[in-house]
Amino acid sequence: RVIFIEGFRFVWIKQGSVFEKLGFTVGDVIKGIDGEPINNPQKAMEAYSAFKDATNLNLNVIRNGKDEEFNYSITN
């Protein structure tokens, strides 16, 4: 049995979280961060950590079935 991981899919977003502030919605899938694909659970956890510590992020996202790219500058 082979399992393919497509990315980090949002099934729920906490109100007031960084993900909500960045405009993510339930169903969005983060496929990659800064050119690194999210293709296993470890990469998904690394992606989550990147959000907490980064000042700039380049994200590859599937939104409404379409591949999109978003660039974010994060300030505290």
mmCIF file of C-alpha atoms in Angstrom:
data_model
loop_
_atom_site.group_PDB
_atom_site.id
_atom_site.type_symbol
_atom_site.label_atom_id
_atom_site.label_comp_id
_atom_site.label_asym_id
_atom_site.label_seq_id
_atom_site.Cartn_x
_atom_site.Cartn_y
_atom_site.Cartn_z
ATOM 1 C CA ARG A 1 0.000 0.000 0.000
ATOM 2 C CA VAL A 2 1.380 3.369 -1.026
ATOM 3 C CA ILE A 3 0.302 6.609 0.622
ATOM 4 C CA PHE A 4 0.888 9.888 -1.172
ATOM 5 C CA ILE A 5 0.976 13.060 0.855
ATOM 6 C CA GLU A 6 -0.139 16.058 -1.125
ATOM 7 C CA GLY A 7 0.578 18.710 1.472
ATOM 8 C CA PHE A 8 -0.775 20.291 4.615
ATOM 9 C CA ARG A 9 -4.592 20.476 4.221
ATOM 10 C CA PHE A 10 -6.604 22.786 6.420
ATOM 11 C CA VAL A 11 -9.605 20.980 7.870
ATOM 12 C CA TRP A 12 -10.125 23.570 10.606
ATOM 13 C CA ILE A 13 -8.650 27.018 11.265
ATOM 14 C CA LYS A 14 -8.647 28.584 14.698
ATOM 15 C CA GLN A 15 -10.178 32.046 14.789
ATOM 16 C CA GLY A 16 -7.458 34.671 15.268
ATOM 17 C CA SER A 17 -4.646 32.266 14.301
ATOM 18 C CA VAL A 18 -1.791 33.223 11.990
ATOM 19 C CA PHE A 19 -3.401 31.034 9.320
ATOM 20 C CA GLU A 20 -6.660 32.984 9.464
ATOM 21 C CA LYS A 21 -4.758 36.286 9.426
ATOM 22 C CA LEU A 22 -2.910 35.144 6.288
ATOM 23 C CA GLY A 23 -6.238 34.440 4.581
ATOM 24 C CA PHE A 24 -6.234 30.645 4.550
ATOM 25 C CA THR A 25 -9.573 28.877 4.430
ATOM 26 C CA VAL A 26 -10.680 25.325 5.175
ATOM 27 C CA GLY A 27 -9.773 23.128 2.206
ATOM 28 C CA ASP A 28 -6.613 25.026 1.245
ATOM 29 C CA VAL A 29 -3.553 22.785 0.875
ATOM 30 C CA ILE A 30 -0.009 24.044 1.426
ATOM 31 C CA LYS A 31 2.054 21.981 -1.036
ATOM 32 C CA GLY A 32 5.424 23.580 -0.378
ATOM 33 C CA ILE A 33 7.281 26.261 1.519
ATOM 34 C CA ASP A 34 10.241 28.158 0.078
ATOM 35 C CA GLY A 35 10.614 25.569 -2.688
ATOM 36 C CA GLU A 36 10.534 22.549 -0.354
ATOM 37 C CA PRO A 37 7.646 20.145 -1.009
ATOM 38 C CA ILE A 38 5.507 18.938 1.859
ATOM 39 C CA ASN A 39 5.400 15.242 1.049
ATOM 40 C CA ASN A 40 5.583 13.491 4.423
ATOM 41 C CA PRO A 41 4.364 14.082 7.994
ATOM 42 C CA GLN A 42 7.767 15.363 9.131
ATOM 43 C CA LYS A 43 7.743 18.033 6.409
ATOM 44 C CA ALA A 44 4.232 19.061 7.502
ATOM 45 C CA MET A 45 5.474 19.590 11.065
ATOM 46 C CA GLU A 46 8.471 21.544 9.767
ATOM 47 C CA ALA A 47 6.066 23.706 7.766
ATOM 48 C CA TYR A 48 4.024 24.426 10.876
ATOM 49 C CA SER A 49 7.200 25.469 12.722
ATOM 50 C CA ALA A 50 8.241 27.679 9.818
ATOM 51 C CA PHE A 51 5.067 29.721 10.219
ATOM 52 C CA LYS A 52 5.874 30.445 13.845
ATOM 53 C CA ASP A 53 9.464 31.601 13.248
ATOM 54 C CA ALA A 54 9.615 33.036 9.726
ATOM 55 C CA THR A 55 9.674 36.644 8.581
ATOM 56 C CA ASN A 56 9.208 35.801 4.880
ATOM 57 C CA LEU A 57 7.505 32.790 3.304
ATOM 58 C CA ASN A 58 6.911 31.685 -0.266
ATOM 59 C CA LEU A 59 4.044 29.168 -0.300
ATOM 60 C CA ASN A 60 2.749 26.845 -3.001
ATOM 61 C CA VAL A 61 -0.946 26.325 -2.292
ATOM 62 C CA ILE A 62 -3.868 24.484 -3.847
ATOM 63 C CA ARG A 63 -6.919 26.717 -3.488
ATOM 64 C CA ASN A 64 -10.225 25.797 -5.084
ATOM 65 C CA GLY A 65 -8.461 23.120 -7.140
ATOM 66 C CA LYS A 66 -5.892 25.527 -8.615
ATOM 67 C CA ASP A 67 -2.167 25.809 -7.924
ATOM 68 C CA GLU A 68 -1.289 29.236 -6.582
ATOM 69 C CA GLU A 69 1.812 30.860 -5.140
ATOM 70 C CA PHE A 70 1.758 33.335 -2.266
ATOM 71 C CA ASN A 71 4.569 35.431 -0.825
ATOM 72 C CA TYR A 72 4.237 36.702 2.732
ATOM 73 C CA SER A 73 6.228 39.098 4.874
ATOM 74 C CA ILE A 74 5.438 38.477 8.506
ATOM 75 C CA THR A 75 5.956 41.132 11.148
ATOM 76 C CA ASN A 76 5.374 40.771 14.861
#
